[in-house]
Amino acid sequence: MRQRLTLETAPGPLEHLPFRFERWTDGRVLVTNMVGEHVFLSEAEFSALADLRIADPALLRTLRAKHVVRQRGETLPVELLALKYRTQHHRLADFTGLHMFVVTLRCEHSCGYCQVSRRTVARTEFDMSAETAVAAVETAFRSPSPHLKFEFQGGEPLLNMEIVRLVTQEAQRRNRDEGRQLAFVIASNLALLDDEVLDFADEHDVYFSTSLDGPQDLHNGNRPRPGRDSWERTIAGVTRIRKRLGHHRVSALMTTTAASLGKVRDIIDCYLEQGFHDIFLRPVSPYGFALRPRQRRAYDMAAWIDFYREGMDYILELNARGTPVVETYSALVLKKMLTNANPGYVDLTSPAGIGIAALLYNYDGAVYASDEGRMLAENGDMTFRLGDLAEDSYDTLMTGAALLDPLEESYTGSAPQCSDCAFERWCGADPVFHHATTGDPVGRKPESAFCNRNMAVFRYLLDRYTADPHARELFHAWAAR
Amino acid sequence: MSDSMPGRPDAVLTLDAAAHPADIVQRAAYRFSDVLTVELDRNGDTLVCRVYARDPQRLGSAIHDLRAEIVDQVLRARIRDETQDLRNLVLSVAFSRTGLAGPAA
Amino acid sequence: MISLRGRALSATLDRPLTRELWRLVSDKIPGPDEAVIGSGGGTLNVVRSGGDAGPNTVVLPPHLDHLDGGDIIAVSPDGRRIEVLWRARSRHNSLLLTERCDNYCLMCSQPPKERDDSRLLRRASALVRMLPPTAHELGFTGGEPTLYGSGLVSLLRTATQCLPDTEFHLLSNGRRFADPGFTAEYASVRNPRLMVGIPLFGAEPSLHDYVVQARGAFDETVSGILALAQHRQRIEIRVVLQKNTAPAIVEIAGFIARNLPFVEKVALMGLEMTGLARANLAEVWTDPYEYRNELAEAALLLRHAGIRTDIYNHQLCVLPRRVWPLAVRSISDWKNEYLSACMSCSVQEACGGLFASSAKHRHSDHIAAIPHPTPRAREAISSAQPQDMVMPAPP
Ligand code: SF4
Ligand code: SF4
């Protein structure tokens, strides 16, 4: 007869692997390991973990499985953690996939929260020139990323289609030798969409991204234009694009203004009515409240958090009833929480996404690390201006002090509070934001709207994930997107 | 942590200095920097922590939270020290070419 | 389980047979390694149980009467013992390579025996050379085939050369692959149609080691899986749900999704009531009805991690409907059984039914006909993208 092995709990001395924790008001403790895998413990279980006196075999199994503790000398947990860590950081090797072109500052809208547009539609001094456009394409192709996404912004990019065409054709011409994956997106309010633009989009596989703030009155209130018909024109544009190019060729982005607060259900309903199943409950570009705190549309982050929670409750309810809707920001967060993939979204990348994920070429040839960096520059703050296409190459842009200093300082692994925050692996640092709000790129986290917003999102998602099996399943599906 | 330190603190905590290094108390206070600021003084074996509230209304619960947070920060520091070497080992394996699979694990 | 071996009813041989393996043919002049089924003039004739025993003839026992042309059997030198090695009409042929194993799983269906049976490996190698190139699929099982080391690799190499279009599936406990030298040798076979299926019974050592009754097995198995992945080998993970593993199934799925997302496939399998599972019934039996929700959660979690996930040996009536699309209609084409409840069931066609052994020995107490006509099978399973791990370069 063989000697039967018993189900041993603690075969040898245990030791902690690196972990962090955060207390919940109901007494539970969130524990995250070195790569952001999480487990909730009761207070008693947590003290058992802290003192390494773990009597409950199931708890010990969970903590070993989640790489929170190991038996002394075990190498497999180290190897697996290293593999996960390496995978999470792999994306950083794909430098600079997103290239934004501000082809003109002109716009026929005059939105209250817009920081940049010039209403004078006739004046072309705010248009990107052909030389600048070609130099920007050249720079974009210097990035080592195998995927290059060209996004046309404004102002209203449809007011300078000439440059949009030039950039697209130039990029495709260059790519004949390079064979990278190219994508083109026009971010437009669609008011000026016509057949010529559609022909062009059809021929060159161009996608559209438009702004839709929600129901008609809300949207038109946010986005004044002569005729007060922004919403109607956007919807008409969406319909035309879908009819001509297919349903998936246009996506929509909303901005939460003070007028949106309390209307999240209406906004989500409007998206569904218009056939959009992805919605990004996005705070007004943080710089909205950061830079002009006294302006009419300002609201504080606490109000946005309520807005988000109510919206998510509704979205989960809709999904449970069989109507698929995805909240894009939550989906990105969940990807980081539940997988080793790094979605590379600018706000959620540490080291901060600036420069690494994106470069922005302004109409005048100035290069910024992000859209927000450009907005600061419009307000006279040149901190995040990386250089100028007329003078700098990709290499000098990317190694410039303007890029690297805030990058290093913002790295969440070393910023105060972030360095022992249990959410850190899912979070990101946003140096431009912190610079704009506090004058230094690290920011004081307890007062930082960025930190408050992310913490609220993490807590909300974790609460639903642990409490509700349907949400858990849905969240795994979102994380897989 | 010094905004404009008024003369009288709103509360004073006395801590065993050996068990509560100043930087740990600072870290704990940092988490509440929207509510309070602290001033630390070493006095022999004790660490005197003077608390100044930004909003005296919220001081009561904030002091309680600060105490709990100091305890947690002590634990965080302990875990950090204890796991420092393992953390470095994981990082070095993560960014080495072949992982642990080689002969010298 | 239908026995695939048996005693001949009679054997009338002039002299002992010099070869062991015979391919049955029915209607042509037999080649040197072919036996005629029915009466004929070959070196060896094989007749079904009702037939006459002529010269050089063995008479099959009744339970092997289904044998026909194309099947391959092993016949003992005196013609007395017959073993079926290849059934031409089955898509699920597998060869037992050894009964030795360094694990001793609580519910093993093929309890290990410690003795030299390397003749099984030699026989497999001979069989592989006899198979038609149209052979669809061939499995290699044990025991633990990797105990042969290079011997197994040579078999795989031979199989790859003789049968370039056949899908091969090797079942292994994975421990040997922790040895980088062996894994490199295995990978050098370079057969894109070769997949290795490796059982995993826990998300950490204590549970897995207990279930397989071998200390240190988890570390070796998982290291083996990592080594295989470094060499870009195709891997399937098999989890058998039993009393010890069922409560941990979501944790195990989470572990696979997060640490081993590069595996091609996960099979979540019901307990087979044979071998040690019957001997250890009290330690391993649990009613699938009790763990059905966790099983569904685990399966969908894996699907969302981009891993193809199938559920085997589970009856539809004990599975939540949202995972019906993942349930594989059984077991194999000749072991299915149904209970009386099944007769009025609307999904019997789609259901795997039960192992004969389960029907006989132990099955869920909740087998109950699904009354309504074909229920809307939820397709809710999203088109998850496979996730890659950034594997270090092979050593
Ligand atoms: S910003 Fe806030 S939530 Fe994010 S890591 Fe830092 S402290 Fe944590
Ligand atoms: S009643 Fe029988 S046929 Fe129907 S689902 Fe159950 S086991 Fe399958």
GROMACS .gro file of N, CA and C in nm, chain A residues 373-481:
model
  327
  373GLY      N    1  -0.121   6.916  -2.311
  373GLY     CA    2   0.000   6.998  -2.315
  373GLY      C    3  -0.017   7.116  -2.410
  374ARG      N    4  -0.087   7.090  -2.519
  374ARG     CA    5  -0.112   7.196  -2.615
  374ARG      C    6  -0.204   7.302  -2.552
  375MET      N    7  -0.305   7.255  -2.478
  375MET     CA    8  -0.397   7.352  -2.418
  375MET      C    9  -0.326   7.442  -2.319
  376LEU      N   10  -0.233   7.381  -2.242
  376LEU     CA   11  -0.156   7.463  -2.149
  376LEU      C   12  -0.078   7.568  -2.227
  377ALA      N   13  -0.021   7.527  -2.340
  377ALA     CA   14   0.059   7.620  -2.418
  377ALA      C   15  -0.028   7.735  -2.468
  378GLU      N   16  -0.152   7.704  -2.507
  378GLU     CA   17  -0.242   7.809  -2.552
  378GLU      C   18  -0.265   7.911  -2.441
  379ASN      N   19  -0.251   7.864  -2.316
  379ASN     CA   20  -0.266   7.954  -2.203
  379ASN      C   21  -0.131   8.009  -2.156
  380GLY      N   22  -0.029   7.990  -2.238
  380GLY     CA   23   0.099   8.053  -2.209
  380GLY      C   24   0.198   7.967  -2.132
  381ASP      N   25   0.161   7.844  -2.101
  381ASP     CA   26   0.252   7.759  -2.024
  381ASP      C   27   0.317   7.659  -2.119
  382MET      N   28   0.448   7.675  -2.141
  382MET     CA   29   0.517   7.597  -2.244
  382MET      C   30   0.582   7.469  -2.191
  383THR      N   31   0.552   7.431  -2.067
  383THR     CA   32   0.622   7.318  -2.004
  383THR      C   33   0.621   7.191  -2.089
  384PHE      N   34   0.508   7.165  -2.153
  384PHE     CA   35   0.496   7.037  -2.223
  384PHE      C   36   0.511   7.051  -2.375
  385ARG      N   37   0.569   7.162  -2.415
  385ARG     CA   38   0.601   7.179  -2.555
  385ARG      C   39   0.735   7.109  -2.578
  386LEU      N   40   0.734   7.004  -2.661
  386LEU     CA   41   0.855   6.923  -2.676
  386LEU      C   42   0.952   6.983  -2.775
  387GLY      N   43   0.901   7.065  -2.867
  387GLY     CA   44   0.991   7.121  -2.966
  387GLY      C   45   0.913   7.165  -3.087
  388ASP      N   46   0.985   7.178  -3.200
  388ASP     CA   47   0.923   7.231  -3.320
  388ASP      C   48   0.967   7.147  -3.439
  389LEU      N   49   0.874   7.116  -3.527
  389LEU     CA   50   0.907   7.031  -3.643
  389LEU      C   51   1.014   7.094  -3.732
  390ALA      N   52   1.019   7.227  -3.730
  390ALA     CA   53   1.116   7.294  -3.815
  390ALA      C   54   1.258   7.274  -3.763
  391GLU      N   55   1.272   7.245  -3.635
  391GLU     CA   56   1.407   7.239  -3.577
  391GLU      C   57   1.444   7.101  -3.523
  392ASP      N   58   1.344   7.026  -3.477
  392ASP     CA   59   1.377   6.905  -3.403
  392ASP      C   60   1.348   6.778  -3.482
  393SER      N   61   1.427   6.675  -3.452
  393SER     CA   62   1.400   6.544  -3.510
  393SER      C   63   1.323   6.464  -3.406
  394TYR      N   64   1.276   6.347  -3.447
  394TYR     CA   65   1.206   6.258  -3.354
  394TYR      C   66   1.291   6.233  -3.230
  395ASP      N   67   1.421   6.208  -3.252
  395ASP     CA   68   1.506   6.175  -3.139
  395ASP      C   69   1.520   6.290  -3.041
  396THR      N   70   1.541   6.410  -3.094
  396THR     CA   71   1.556   6.521  -2.999
  396THR      C   72   1.424   6.550  -2.930
  397LEU      N   73   1.314   6.531  -3.001
  397LEU     CA   74   1.184   6.550  -2.936
  397LEU      C   75   1.166   6.452  -2.822
  398MET      N   76   1.200   6.328  -2.849
  398MET     CA   77   1.172   6.222  -2.752
  398MET      C   78   1.267   6.223  -2.635
  399THR      N   79   1.384   6.280  -2.653
  399THR     CA   80   1.477   6.276  -2.541
  399THR      C   81   1.484   6.410  -2.469
  400GLY      N   82   1.408   6.505  -2.520
  400GLY     CA   83   1.413   6.638  -2.459
  400GLY      C   84   1.379   6.634  -2.312
  401ALA      N   85   1.436   6.724  -2.240
  401ALA     CA   86   1.411   6.731  -2.096
  401ALA      C   87   1.263   6.751  -2.067
  402ALA      N   88   1.198   6.823  -2.153
  402ALA     CA   89   1.057   6.851  -2.130
  402ALA      C   90   0.977   6.722  -2.119
  403LEU      N   91   1.021   6.622  -2.196
  403LEU     CA   92   0.951   6.495  -2.189
  403LEU      C   93   0.996   6.414  -2.069
  404LEU      N   94   1.126   6.405  -2.052
  404LEU     CA   95   1.176   6.307  -1.956
  404LEU      C   96   1.161   6.347  -1.810
  405ASP      N   97   1.176   6.475  -1.779
  405ASP     CA   98   1.165   6.513  -1.638
  405ASP      C   99   1.029   6.479  -1.579
  406PRO      N  100   0.923   6.528  -1.639
  406PRO     CA  101   0.793   6.494  -1.582
  406PRO      C  102   0.765   6.344  -1.586
  407LEU      N  103   0.818   6.278  -1.687
  407LEU     CA  104   0.799   6.134  -1.695
  407LEU      C  105   0.854   6.065  -1.572
  408GLU      N  106   0.977   6.101  -1.541
  408GLU     CA  107   1.041   6.036  -1.428
  408GLU      C  108   0.971   6.070  -1.298
  409GLU      N  109   0.939   6.197  -1.285
  409GLU     CA  110   0.877   6.238  -1.159
  409GLU      C  111   0.739   6.180  -1.141
  410SER      N  112   0.672   6.158  -1.253
  410SER     CA  113   0.534   6.114  -1.241
  410SER      C  114   0.523   5.963  -1.223
  411TYR      N  115   0.631   5.893  -1.246
  411TYR     CA  116   0.626   5.749  -1.241
  411TYR      C  117   0.566   5.706  -1.107
  412THR      N  118   0.449   5.639  -1.114
  412THR     CA  119   0.375   5.616  -0.990
  412THR      C  120   0.452   5.530  -0.891
  413GLY      N  121   0.544   5.452  -0.942
  413GLY     CA  122   0.621   5.369  -0.851
  413GLY      C  123   0.698   5.450  -0.749
  414SER      N  124   0.729   5.575  -0.779
  414SER     CA  125   0.810   5.649  -0.684
  414SER      C  126   0.743   5.775  -0.631
  415ALA      N  127   0.627   5.812  -0.682
  415ALA     CA  128   0.562   5.932  -0.631
  415ALA      C  129   0.508   5.904  -0.491
  416PRO      N  130   0.508   6.010  -0.404
  416PRO     CA  131   0.458   5.988  -0.268
  416PRO      C  132   0.313   5.941  -0.273
  417GLN      N  133   0.273   5.861  -0.179
  417GLN     CA  134   0.140   5.799  -0.171
  417GLN      C  135   0.119   5.694  -0.279
  418CYS      N  136   0.144   5.725  -0.406
  418CYS     CA  137   0.130   5.623  -0.509
  418CYS      C  138   0.222   5.506  -0.476
  419SER      N  139   0.336   5.534  -0.417
  419SER     CA  140   0.434   5.429  -0.395
  419SER      C  141   0.386   5.326  -0.294
  420ASP      N  142   0.285   5.358  -0.213
  420ASP     CA  143   0.230   5.249  -0.134
  420ASP      C  144   0.079   5.233  -0.153
  421CYS      N  145   0.031   5.283  -0.265
  421CYS     CA  146  -0.112   5.271  -0.294
  421CYS      C  147  -0.142   5.134  -0.353
  422ALA      N  148  -0.245   5.071  -0.300
  422ALA     CA  149  -0.280   4.937  -0.346
  422ALA      C  150  -0.335   4.936  -0.489
  423PHE      N  151  -0.373   5.054  -0.538
  423PHE     CA  152  -0.430   5.062  -0.673
  423PHE      C  153  -0.324   5.093  -0.778
  424GLU      N  154  -0.202   5.108  -0.735
  424GLU     CA  155  -0.103   5.170  -0.822
  424GLU      C  156  -0.086   5.099  -0.955
  425ARG      N  157  -0.094   4.966  -0.955
  425ARG     CA  158  -0.073   4.894  -1.081
  425ARG      C  159  -0.183   4.922  -1.182
  426TRP      N  160  -0.296   4.970  -1.135
  426TRP     CA  161  -0.407   4.997  -1.229
  426TRP      C  162  -0.416   5.143  -1.264
  427CYS      N  163  -0.338   5.223  -1.194
  427CYS     CA  164  -0.354   5.367  -1.205
  427CYS      C  165  -0.260   5.420  -1.311
  428GLY      N  166  -0.228   5.543  -1.302
  428GLY     CA  167  -0.135   5.600  -1.396
  428GLY      C  168  -0.106   5.737  -1.342
  429ALA      N  169  -0.008   5.797  -1.397
  429ALA     CA  170   0.021   5.931  -1.351
  429ALA      C  171  -0.010   6.023  -1.466
  430ASP      N  172  -0.057   6.138  -1.437
  430ASP     CA  173  -0.089   6.233  -1.541
  430ASP      C  174  -0.017   6.364  -1.511
  431PRO      N  175   0.107   6.371  -1.557
  431PRO     CA  176   0.189   6.485  -1.518
  431PRO      C  177   0.134   6.616  -1.570
  432VAL      N  178   0.075   6.616  -1.686
  432VAL     CA  179   0.025   6.743  -1.739
  432VAL      C  180  -0.085   6.795  -1.648
  433PHE      N  181  -0.170   6.704  -1.608
  433PHE     CA  182  -0.280   6.742  -1.521
  433PHE      C  183  -0.229   6.800  -1.389
  434HIS      N  184  -0.135   6.728  -1.330
  434HIS     CA  185  -0.087   6.776  -1.201
  434HIS      C  186  -0.010   6.905  -1.214
  435HIS      N  187   0.058   6.918  -1.322
  435HIS     CA  188   0.128   7.043  -1.344
  435HIS      C  189   0.028   7.157  -1.354
  436ALA      N  190  -0.079   7.132  -1.428
  436ALA     CA  191  -0.177   7.237  -1.449
  436ALA      C  192  -0.248   7.273  -1.320
  437THR      N  193  -0.274   7.174  -1.236
  437THR     CA  194  -0.354   7.203  -1.116
  437THR      C  195  -0.270   7.248  -0.999
  438THR      N  196  -0.149   7.195  -0.986
  438THR     CA  197  -0.073   7.226  -0.865
  438THR      C  198   0.062   7.288  -0.895
  439GLY      N  199   0.098   7.291  -1.021
  439GLY     CA  200   0.227   7.350  -1.054
  439GLY      C  201   0.342   7.252  -1.047
  440ASP      N  202   0.319   7.132  -1.000
  440ASP     CA  203   0.427   7.033  -1.010
  440ASP      C  204   0.369   6.905  -1.068
  441PRO      N  205   0.452   6.831  -1.142
  441PRO     CA  206   0.396   6.720  -1.219
  441PRO      C  207   0.357   6.599  -1.134
  442VAL      N  208   0.395   6.594  -1.009
  442VAL     CA  209   0.358   6.478  -0.930
  442VAL      C  210   0.221   6.499  -0.867
  443GLY      N  211   0.200   6.613  -0.812
  443GLY     CA  212   0.068   6.642  -0.756
  443GLY      C  213   0.055   6.590  -0.616
  444ARG      N  214  -0.022   6.657  -0.535
  444ARG     CA  215  -0.048   6.605  -0.401
  444ARG      C  216  -0.174   6.523  -0.410
  445LYS      N  217  -0.157   6.391  -0.394
  445LYS     CA  218  -0.265   6.302  -0.430
  445LYS      C  219  -0.397   6.326  -0.356
  446PRO      N  220  -0.395   6.351  -0.226
  446PRO     CA  221  -0.526   6.363  -0.162
  446PRO      C  222  -0.608   6.478  -0.219
  447GLU      N  223  -0.541   6.576  -0.278
  447GLU     CA  224  -0.615   6.688  -0.332
  447GLU      C  225  -0.630   6.676  -0.482
  448SER      N  226  -0.576   6.569  -0.537
  448SER     CA  227  -0.574   6.561  -0.682
  448SER      C  228  -0.705   6.502  -0.735
  449ALA      N  229  -0.767   6.574  -0.825
  449ALA     CA  230  -0.892   6.525  -0.884
  449ALA      C  231  -0.866   6.397  -0.962
  450PHE      N  232  -0.748   6.390  -1.021
  450PHE     CA  233  -0.710   6.270  -1.096
  450PHE      C  234  -0.711   6.148  -1.005
  451CYS      N  235  -0.645   6.163  -0.891
  451CYS     CA  236  -0.638   6.053  -0.795
  451CYS      C  237  -0.777   6.021  -0.739
  452ASN      N  238  -0.852   6.125  -0.704
  452ASN     CA  239  -0.986   6.103  -0.649
  452ASN      C  240  -1.074   6.029  -0.748
  453ARG      N  241  -1.065   6.071  -0.872
  453ARG     CA  242  -1.148   6.008  -0.974
  453ARG      C  243  -1.111   5.860  -0.989
  454ASN      N  244  -0.980   5.834  -1.001
  454ASN     CA  245  -0.940   5.695  -1.020
  454ASN      C  246  -0.974   5.609  -0.900
  455MET      N  247  -0.948   5.661  -0.780
  455MET     CA  248  -0.980   5.582  -0.661
  455MET      C  249  -1.128   5.548  -0.658
  456ALA      N  250  -1.211   5.647  -0.693
  456ALA     CA  251  -1.355   5.622  -0.691
  456ALA      C  252  -1.393   5.515  -0.793
  457VAL      N  253  -1.331   5.521  -0.910
  457VAL     CA  254  -1.360   5.421  -1.013
  457VAL      C  255  -1.314   5.282  -0.966
  458PHE      N  256  -1.192   5.275  -0.912
  458PHE     CA  257  -1.141   5.145  -0.865
  458PHE      C  258  -1.233   5.088  -0.758
  459ARG      N  259  -1.271   5.171  -0.664
  459ARG     CA  260  -1.354   5.121  -0.554
  459ARG      C  261  -1.490   5.077  -0.604
  460TYR      N  262  -1.547   5.155  -0.691
  460TYR     CA  263  -1.678   5.118  -0.745
  460TYR      C  264  -1.669   4.982  -0.816
  461LEU      N  265  -1.571   4.971  -0.905
  461LEU     CA  266  -1.561   4.849  -0.985
  461LEU      C  267  -1.536   4.726  -0.896
  462LEU      N  268  -1.449   4.743  -0.796
  462LEU     CA  269  -1.419   4.630  -0.708
  462LEU      C  270  -1.542   4.591  -0.627
  463ASP      N  271  -1.618   4.690  -0.582
  463ASP     CA  272  -1.738   4.658  -0.504
  463ASP      C  273  -1.836   4.579  -0.588
  464ARG      N  274  -1.857   4.622  -0.711
  464ARG     CA  275  -1.950   4.548  -0.795
  464ARG      C  276  -1.893   4.411  -0.831
  465TYR      N  277  -1.765   4.406  -0.855
  465TYR     CA  278  -1.700   4.281  -0.893
  465TYR      C  279  -1.716   4.175  -0.784
  466THR      N  280  -1.700   4.217  -0.658
  466THR     CA  281  -1.707   4.117  -0.552
  466THR      C  282  -1.851   4.086  -0.513
  467ALA      N  283  -1.942   4.184  -0.529
  467ALA     CA  284  -2.076   4.163  -0.476
  467ALA      C  285  -2.170   4.095  -0.576
  468ASP      N  286  -2.139   4.104  -0.703
  468ASP     CA  287  -2.243   4.074  -0.801
  468ASP      C  288  -2.186   3.984  -0.912
  469PRO      N  289  -2.226   3.856  -0.911
  469PRO     CA  290  -2.170   3.761  -1.009
  469PRO      C  291  -2.195   3.805  -1.154
  470HIS      N  292  -2.307   3.868  -1.178
  470HIS     CA  293  -2.333   3.912  -1.315
  470HIS      C  294  -2.234   4.019  -1.356
  471ALA      N  295  -2.210   4.114  -1.266
  471ALA     CA  296  -2.112   4.219  -1.296
  471ALA      C  297  -1.974   4.158  -1.316
  472ARG      N  298  -1.944   4.057  -1.234
  472ARG     CA  299  -1.812   3.994  -1.244
  472ARG      C  300  -1.792   3.936  -1.385
  473GLU      N  301  -1.893   3.864  -1.430
  473GLU     CA  302  -1.884   3.804  -1.563
  473GLU      C  303  -1.872   3.912  -1.671
  474LEU      N  304  -1.953   4.015  -1.655
  474LEU     CA  305  -1.951   4.124  -1.752
  474LEU      C  306  -1.813   4.193  -1.753
  475PHE      N  307  -1.758   4.213  -1.634
  475PHE     CA  308  -1.630   4.281  -1.624
  475PHE      C  309  -1.520   4.199  -1.691
  476HIS      N  310  -1.529   4.069  -1.678
  476HIS     CA  311  -1.429   3.987  -1.748
  476HIS      C  312  -1.445   4.002  -1.900
  477ALA      N  313  -1.569   4.012  -1.943
  477ALA     CA  314  -1.592   4.032  -2.087
  477ALA      C  315  -1.537   4.168  -2.130
  478TRP      N  316  -1.557   4.269  -2.051
  478TRP     CA  317  -1.505   4.402  -2.086
  478TRP      C  318  -1.352   4.402  -2.089
  479ALA      N  319  -1.294   4.334  -1.990
  479ALA     CA  320  -1.148   4.332  -1.982
  479ALA      C  321  -1.088   4.264  -2.104
  480ALA      N  322  -1.168   4.178  -2.168
  480ALA     CA  323  -1.117   4.102  -2.283
  480ALA      C  324  -1.122   4.183  -2.412
  481ARG      N  325  -1.187   4.299  -2.411
  481ARG     CA  326  -1.203   4.374  -2.534
  481ARG      C  327  -1.071   4.422  -2.591
   0.00000   0.00000   0.00000
